[in-house]
Amino acid sequence: MSKCQVCHGKDGLAKLPDAPNIAGQKEAYLVKALIAFKDGERKNEQMTVVVKGLSDEDIANVAAYYSSIKISVQVPP
């Protein structure tokens, strides 16, 4: 998880300009995205390095954690 926090933050809000916010994303989406990076279907140099060492259990845990973060959305006036 600490590898994820470098770019996406513990709160799931991106710390780098090119990293997406992942807080509150659907768990299934996060699992699918991480597996796609690991399998090479999705390409991103940083993500490829990070997910390389993740087990299926690690991926499930990361997805569960970030999907459980509650977010709120405000529509502009």
Coordinates of C-alpha atoms in Angstrom, one line a residue, residues 36-70:
A36 CA -4.4 -4.9 -16.7
F37 CA -1.2 -3.0 -15.6
K38 CA 0.3 -6.2 -14.3
D39 CA -0.5 -8.1 -17.5
G40 CA 0.8 -5.3 -19.7
E41 CA -2.7 -4.6 -21.2
R42 CA -2.5 -1.1 -19.8
K43 CA 0.8 0.8 -20.1
N44 CA 2.3 3.2 -17.6
E45 CA 5.9 3.0 -16.6
Q46 CA 5.4 3.8 -12.9
M47 CA 2.4 1.5 -12.5
T48 CA 4.1 -1.4 -14.3
V49 CA 6.9 -1.2 -11.8
V50 CA 4.6 -0.9 -8.8
V51 CA 2.2 -3.7 -9.7
K52 CA 4.9 -6.2 -10.8
G53 CA 5.4 -7.4 -7.2
L54 CA 1.7 -7.4 -6.2
S55 CA 0.0 -10.7 -5.5
D56 CA -3.7 -11.3 -6.3
E57 CA -4.3 -10.8 -2.6
D58 CA -2.4 -7.6 -2.5
I59 CA -4.4 -6.3 -5.5
A60 CA -7.7 -7.3 -3.8
N61 CA -6.6 -5.5 -0.6
V62 CA -5.5 -2.3 -2.3
A63 CA -8.8 -2.2 -4.3
A64 CA -10.9 -2.8 -1.2
Y65 CA -9.0 -0.1 0.7
Y66 CA -9.3 2.7 -1.9
S67 CA -12.9 1.8 -2.8
S68 CA -13.9 2.0 0.9
I69 CA -12.9 5.7 1.1
K70 CA -16.0 7.9 1.3

